């Protein structure tokens, strides 16, 4: 019997009790005493005071004993959190740890640990997660009223998720879709309604995080979600948010110049959702679909032929005349935010479009060609703002701008050299239209 006992070690323990309120205080970098003070402030009520021995009558004794009890409990919780930290940093180790924790509680703890502040993540957008970025974010703590401990946790989490997604990124050659898959993918996204909502809380509860990811199923999101959820066991909603943010960081998009710096984090998440859906391929990680980028380069070369370009322009003007006449009443906000509900002057609009159409198509061609080059891709949203500015100069409403871009998308199909080119151009303009609507 003694030999049997010497051969095995036994550990029997009760499930861990996690107070998520105290856990959030720990995440924010509060000391045990400060956390206890916060709890006393939040929990001070008669029904809680009844937990102390009712035979004592001195209110000061009640207060002292209750404070000691709360402080002791907070200290115990903090010790537990420190023991759990290695497993929170690397959740794949949960299977090897000896702490018993219900799956539901573990999920809440992980989601809280990997939650982030929208304001801090907005500062990180478009910048590759590195120790240099961590130092830059630390410098913003006081301005954003975020504790240094919380800032470091969020920066380290972003770096860990970025490295995990980068390591799991599949090879493009193996992930590229064939022509039939591209057609099916575009048909799926054409019926999607991509958009984000408003979110001031960062635990995945915002509207931008509520989407199940169906609208991005045709793009690279499933592969990114697999890497994120497989390695960090966070909820799908939070993983979707991280997938979008990591995509923006990986390509180092310019997000802090001009009007772009005014966009909120949830707006950037929506823009990332559009691009991931429209311009990436399943299994491609965060790389753009190579078929799309190559096709757009070839389209740009094709339209260098002045005869072909003029033919496309003429077809667009003809189609626009029919389109605007068919919908003479516009009741929406124009490019400057003004609301219009008067009959549209079709002739005046056609004159302004005719004067700017050449410039608009050229901008779109330059934008499409730039998707192939990492350095030029960084200015994607700057280029989209230029397209939006041309639409504003024409004086089109939001609905009319969408009509114009839709016409430009369709008139190329009959003159395309290849069927794949027509699909690439339609796919590209689909993404442009959605982004313009969000900007």
Short mmCIF file of C-alpha atoms in Angstrom, two decimals, residues 46 54 89 116 150 169 233 246 249 375 397:
data_model
loop_
_atom_site.label_atom_id
_atom_site.label_comp_id
_atom_site.label_asym_id
_atom_site.label_seq_id
_atom_site.Cartn_x
_atom_site.Cartn_y
_atom_site.Cartn_z
CA UNK A 46 -27.67 47.25 4.88
CA UNK A 54 -25.53 41.09 14.38
CA UNK A 89 -1.06 34.68 -21.39
CA UNK A 116 -9.39 46.26 -24.83
CA UNK A 150 -3.91 48.00 -18.32
CA UNK A 169 -0.86 32.46 -41.97
CA UNK A 233 -9.83 30.42 -26.62
CA UNK A 246 -4.92 42.75 -36.76
CA UNK A 249 -2.20 46.58 -38.22
CA UNK A 375 3.98 50.30 -49.71
CA UNK A 397 -25.89 62.56 -53.02
#
